[in-house]
Amino acid sequence: MEWWKAAAEEIITGASKTLENLDKQQVEKLVEMIVEAKDKKIFIDGMGRSGFVGRAFALRLMNLGFNVYFIGETITPAANAGDLVIAISGTGETKMVVTASMAAKEIGAKVAAITTYKDSSLAKTADHVLIMGGRTKKGWPREEDYLTRQLLGERESLTPLGSMFENNCMIFLDGLVVELMYKLKKTEEELKAKHATIE
Amino acid sequence: MEWWKAAAEEIITGASKTLENLDKQQVEKLVEMIVEAKDKKIFIDGMGRSGFVGRAFALRLMNLGFNVYFIGETITPAANAGDLVIAISGTGETKMVVTASMAAKEIGAKVAAITTYKDSSLAKTADHVLIMGGRTKKGWPREEDYLTRQLLGERESLTPLGSMFENNCMIFLDGLVVELMYKLKKTEEELKAKHATIE
Amino acid sequence: MEWWKAAAEEIITGASKTLENLDKQQVEKLVEMIVEAKDKKIFIDGMGRSGFVGRAFALRLMNLGFNVYFIGETITPAANAGDLVIAISGTGETKMVVTASMAAKEIGAKVAAITTYKDSSLAKTADHVLIMGGRTKKGWPREEDYLTRQLLGERESLTPLGSMFENNCMIFLDGLVVELMYKLKKTEEELKAKHATIE
Amino acid sequence: MEWWKAAAEEIITGASKTLENLDKQQVEKLVEMIVEAKDKKIFIDGMGRSGFVGRAFALRLMNLGFNVYFIGETITPAANAGDLVIAISGTGETKMVVTASMAAKEIGAKVAAITTYKDSSLAKTADHVLIMGGRTKKGWPREEDYLTRQLLGERESLTPLGSMFENNCMIFLDGLVVELMYKLKKTEEELKAKHATIE
C-alpha cells in the first residue's frame, strides 16, 4: 500500500468537502474586507505552517497590487486605524497570533480571522471570522465527531497535526486570489509583471 | 458565479489528476533518499511560494526527527558530502535554486529536484528528479497541451502563475510525510512532542 | 559636514561606554547559562532589528556547535524544561517577545533577557536580566539623563530609535562568541567547518 | 581575562579605523544612488550575517519612507530598470548574492556592492562598489597585511570569520541612515510613525 497516495487522497477529499461547506456569507465578507483595504495596508499573520500558507497568499496579494505585508518580516511598517489584519490559526489559540490580533485591535485596525474554532481566543478578538474546517493540532474540531467516527468504524485520519487545515487554507486562499482577480479586473499578465524577477 | 469556488475546484481536480499520474518509481526513489539521509542532514530549497511549500515540508521533517534545514534561514549549517538537498522549482529555472543545487553538487551532497520540466537546468544538475505536473509561471508544461485545449474549446486555467504546481507539491509532500511516518514507525504523538511550543 | 560619520562615531563612542559599564556579574551569569545549555536547546528571540542582531548571534552559536534556534523560523522545535531562551528587546515591552518569554516560563525553560529596562515586562518574566544601555525606541532609559543632558547643552543623539541599543548588542554578543570559543576551546577552523556552504 | 571584552574592544577599534579610512567619494556616490531611487524600488541583498545587517538597514530605509525590499522575503516584487540593488558580501563571492546581482543587471537595475574585495565577482558585476575593510570569512583582505602583522608580533584577531566586516557594515549603514534623514529632512518622529506597531 502506498501511504503517501492514500494520505494525499484524504487531503483532497477533505478539502473538497470542507470548501463545499464553507459559509458563503463569511467568504463574501472576507472578500469585501480585502477589496475595501485596497488603498490601505493589509497584514497577514500566522505561525509555522499556517504562516507559510499566509505568506503564499501575501505574495499573491502583492502580485495583485495590494500594499500587503507579513507580520514579522523585515519591512513590515506601522499598522494604522482602518488597515486590515488577516490572521490564520487552526486552533485559534496560537499565542503570537492572538497577541498580534489584540495589538491590531488597539490600534484600530480590523481583524479577519481564519480558524477552525468559533470560540477560540483569536475568533473572539476578530471583527470577522471565517470558519475553516479541518483537523488541527488540537485534533478534530468537535469531539462528538471523533467519537461518531470511531463508533462508525471510520478509520483515523492519516494526516497528522494541522496538515488538513493548512491544505484547506492554501487551496481556499488560492481560490480567493482568482475571485479578487475578477473583482479587480486583473489579468494574469498583470500579476506576472509584479512577480519577483530576482530569485 | 463564485470564482473562488470554481478556482478551488480546479486546483482540487488538478491535484487529483496530477498525483494519480506521478511516476511511482520517482516517488519511491525520493522516499528512499530521504530515509537514507536519516543520520545525515537534509536541506530544503525553494524561492517564493515553492519555498513556502518547502518550509511546510521541512517543518514536518523536523517533527519526524530529521536533521533538516531550509536554505537561507539563520541556523542552516554546512552541507557535507552525503547530505541531501531537496530543491523545489516549478520551472526548474529559478536562478537561486539552480545555483544552490550546483553548489551542493560541488560539495558532494545529493540533490533531489521536484519540478515540472525534465529538461530544466535544475533537473539537469540533480541526482534524482520527480516530475510534478501543474501549470507554472512559464504556463503549461507542454505547448501542444495548451493548443489542444484551445482547439477543444476548453476554458483557460483560472489559477494564475505557479499556483497549481505549488498546491500539487503541498498535497504531495504532506502525503509523503505520512509515508515517512509509516516507514519510520512514528506516531502522531511523537510528531506533536517535537512541535514548536513557543509560537 | 558628514552626518554619516558623526553618527557612526556616536555609535562607536556609545558602544565603548556602554560595554565598559556592563555589569560583569550579569555577563558571567549569561555565559554560564549558555555553557550549561550545551546539551539542551537554545532559542533566540527578538523582533525587528533586535531580532536581526539575535539571528546574527544564533548563527555564531550554531558555528560553535550549540543546538540553537531562532523563534519564528521554520525548523524551530519544541522547547522543553531546562532549555534556554535568550530574549532581546530594548524597551523590554515588545509584545511578541514578552508573550514568548511567558510561554517559555510555563514550559519550564529558562529565560535570559537582554534589555535596557530592569522594570520592563520582559525583565520581570526572565530568570536572568542583562541590562544593556543604549537609547531605545522609548528614548533614553532615564528621563533625568535626558534632562541633564539638555541642561548641560549636550546635543541630541543623532542615532534614531533603537539603533544604539542594537549596535551595542551586536558588538557585545560578538564579543561573547569569542568568550564562548575560549570556554569551549573551539578554534576558528572548527567554526568555519560548520558554516553554511550553500549560500 | 575577559575575552568578551577584549573582543568587543577589538571590534570597536577596528570599526573606528575602518570607517576613518572609507573612501568618501564611494560613500557619497552610494548616498546619491539611494536618494535617486526615492521614487523607484530599492532591494537589499545579503546572505547569513551580512543579510541580517542588510535587513536592519532595510528596516530603517522603510522607516525613512523608501520602497525597500529584502531579496528572498515574501512580498518582494519585480525589480525593473532603474531600480537599485544594494548587495552586501564581505568576500564578494557569496554565490546567491552574485547570482542576484547578475540577474539585476540583466533587468537593467543598478547594483551597488558593499564588499571588502574590489576584484571579487560581486564587485565586477556592480555599477558602484564601496570597499568596506574588515576581516571576512576569507581572512584578512590582503595577505601582506597579515604577514606584516605577524612580523610585527601583533596578535591574531579575536573575532572569528566575517564578524568584523558585519559590525563595520552595521555601524556604517546606521550612520548612513542619519545622513539620509538630513538629506531628506526626516525627523525621528516621522521614522517612528512608520515603525511596526504589531510586534
CSV table of C-alpha atoms in Angstrom, one decimal, chain C residues 11-156:
chain,number,residue,atom,x,y,z
C,11,ILE,CA,27.6,54.8,17.8
C,12,ILE,CA,31.2,53.7,18.4
C,13,THR,CA,31.7,56.0,21.4
C,14,GLY,CA,28.3,55.0,22.8
C,15,ALA,CA,29.2,51.3,22.4
C,16,SER,CA,32.5,51.8,24.0
C,17,LYS,CA,31.0,53.5,27.1
C,18,THR,CA,28.1,51.1,27.4
C,19,LEU,CA,30.2,48.0,27.2
C,20,GLU,CA,32.6,49.5,29.8
C,21,ASN,CA,29.7,49.9,32.1
C,22,LEU,CA,28.1,46.4,31.7
C,23,ASP,CA,27.7,44.6,35.0
C,24,LYS,CA,30.3,41.9,34.9
C,25,GLN,CA,28.3,39.5,37.1
C,26,GLN,CA,25.4,39.8,34.7
C,27,VAL,CA,27.7,38.9,31.8
C,28,GLU,CA,29.2,36.0,33.6
C,29,LYS,CA,25.8,34.6,34.6
C,30,LEU,CA,24.7,34.8,30.9
C,31,VAL,CA,27.8,33.0,29.8
C,32,GLU,CA,27.3,30.3,32.4
C,33,MET,CA,23.6,29.8,31.3
C,34,ILE,CA,24.7,29.4,27.7
C,35,VAL,CA,27.5,26.9,28.6
C,36,GLU,CA,25.1,25.0,30.7
C,37,ALA,CA,22.7,24.7,27.8
C,38,LYS,CA,25.3,23.0,25.7
C,39,ASP,CA,23.4,19.7,25.7
C,40,LYS,CA,20.0,21.3,25.7
C,41,LYS,CA,18.4,23.6,23.2
C,42,ILE,CA,18.9,27.4,23.0
C,43,PHE,CA,16.2,29.6,21.5
C,44,ILE,CA,16.9,33.2,20.5
C,45,ASP,CA,14.0,35.6,20.3
C,46,GLY,CA,13.6,39.2,19.2
C,47,MET,CA,11.6,41.3,16.8
C,48,GLY,CA,12.7,43.7,14.1
C,49,ARG,CA,16.3,44.9,14.4
C,50,SER,CA,16.8,43.3,17.8
C,51,GLY,CA,15.8,40.1,16.0
C,52,PHE,CA,18.4,40.5,13.3
C,53,VAL,CA,21.1,41.0,15.9
C,54,GLY,CA,19.7,37.9,17.6
C,55,ARG,CA,19.9,35.9,14.4
C,56,ALA,CA,23.5,37.0,13.9
C,57,PHE,CA,24.3,35.7,17.4
C,58,ALA,CA,22.3,32.5,16.7
C,59,LEU,CA,24.3,31.8,13.6
C,60,ARG,CA,27.5,32.0,15.6
C,61,LEU,CA,26.1,29.7,18.3
C,62,MET,CA,25.4,27.3,15.5
C,63,ASN,CA,29.0,27.7,14.3
C,64,LEU,CA,30.1,26.9,17.9
C,65,GLY,CA,28.1,23.6,17.9
C,66,PHE,CA,25.1,24.6,20.0
C,67,ASN,CA,21.6,23.3,19.3
C,68,VAL,CA,20.3,26.8,18.6
C,69,TYR,CA,17.1,28.0,17.0
C,70,PHE,CA,15.5,31.4,16.2
C,71,ILE,CA,11.9,31.6,17.3
C,72,GLY,CA,9.6,32.0,14.4
C,73,GLU,CA,11.8,30.3,11.8
C,74,THR,CA,10.8,27.1,10.1
C,75,ILE,CA,12.5,24.3,11.9
C,76,THR,CA,12.2,25.6,15.4
C,77,PRO,CA,11.3,22.6,17.5
C,78,ALA,CA,9.6,22.2,20.9
C,79,ALA,CA,11.2,23.9,23.9
C,80,ASN,CA,11.3,21.7,27.0
C,81,ALA,CA,12.1,22.2,30.6
C,82,GLY,CA,15.7,23.1,31.1
C,83,ASP,CA,16.1,24.7,27.6
C,84,LEU,CA,17.3,28.3,27.4
C,85,VAL,CA,15.5,31.2,25.8
C,86,ILE,CA,17.6,34.4,25.2
C,87,ALA,CA,15.2,37.3,24.6
C,88,ILE,CA,16.4,40.6,23.2
C,89,SER,CA,14.2,43.8,23.4
C,90,GLY,CA,15.5,47.3,24.1
C,91,THR,CA,12.2,48.5,25.6
C,92,GLY,CA,11.5,45.1,27.2
C,93,GLU,CA,7.9,45.6,26.1
C,94,THR,CA,7.8,44.1,22.6
C,95,LYS,CA,4.6,42.1,22.9
C,96,MET,CA,5.7,39.1,20.8
C,97,VAL,CA,8.9,38.7,22.9
C,98,VAL,CA,7.1,39.1,26.2
C,99,THR,CA,4.5,36.6,25.1
C,100,ALA,CA,7.2,34.1,24.0
C,101,SER,CA,9.0,34.6,27.3
C,102,MET,CA,5.9,33.9,29.3
C,103,ALA,CA,5.2,30.8,27.2
C,104,ALA,CA,8.8,29.6,27.8
C,105,LYS,CA,8.4,30.0,31.5
C,106,GLU,CA,5.2,27.9,31.5
C,107,ILE,CA,7.1,25.1,29.8
C,108,GLY,CA,9.9,25.2,32.4
C,109,ALA,CA,12.5,26.7,30.1
C,110,LYS,CA,14.9,29.4,31.5
C,111,VAL,CA,14.7,32.9,30.1
C,112,ALA,CA,17.7,35.3,29.9
C,113,ALA,CA,16.7,38.8,28.8
C,114,ILE,CA,18.8,41.5,27.3
C,115,THR,CA,17.1,44.8,27.7
C,116,THR,CA,17.6,48.4,28.8
C,117,TYR,CA,14.9,48.4,31.4
C,118,LYS,CA,15.1,46.4,34.5
C,119,ASP,CA,11.5,47.0,35.3
C,120,SER,CA,10.1,46.1,31.9
C,121,SER,CA,7.6,43.3,31.4
C,122,LEU,CA,10.3,41.2,29.8
C,123,ALA,CA,12.8,41.7,32.6
C,124,LYS,CA,10.1,40.7,35.1
C,125,THR,CA,9.4,37.3,33.4
C,126,ALA,CA,13.1,36.5,33.0
C,127,ASP,CA,15.3,34.3,35.2
C,128,HIS,CA,18.2,36.5,34.4
C,129,VAL,CA,18.5,40.0,33.1
C,130,LEU,CA,21.4,41.6,31.4
C,131,ILE,CA,21.0,45.4,31.4
C,132,MET,CA,22.3,46.8,28.1
C,133,GLY,CA,22.4,50.6,28.0
C,134,GLY,CA,21.6,52.5,24.8
C,135,ARG,CA,18.8,54.7,23.7
C,136,THR,CA,15.8,52.7,22.5
C,137,LYS,CA,12.5,53.4,20.7
C,138,LYS,CA,11.3,54.8,24.0
C,139,GLY,CA,14.1,57.3,24.0
C,140,TRP,CA,16.8,57.4,26.6
C,141,PRO,CA,16.4,55.0,29.5
C,142,ARG,CA,16.1,57.5,32.3
C,143,GLU,CA,14.5,60.9,31.8
C,144,GLU,CA,16.8,62.6,34.2
C,145,ASP,CA,19.6,61.7,32.0
C,146,TYR,CA,17.8,63.3,29.1
C,147,LEU,CA,17.1,66.5,31.2
C,148,THR,CA,20.6,66.7,32.5
C,149,ARG,CA,22.0,66.5,29.0
C,150,GLN,CA,19.7,69.2,27.8
C,151,LEU,CA,20.6,71.4,30.7
C,152,LEU,CA,24.2,70.9,30.0
C,153,GLY,CA,23.6,71.8,26.4
C,154,GLU,CA,24.7,68.4,25.2
C,155,ARG,CA,23.5,67.8,21.7
C,156,GLU,CA,20.7,65.4,21.0
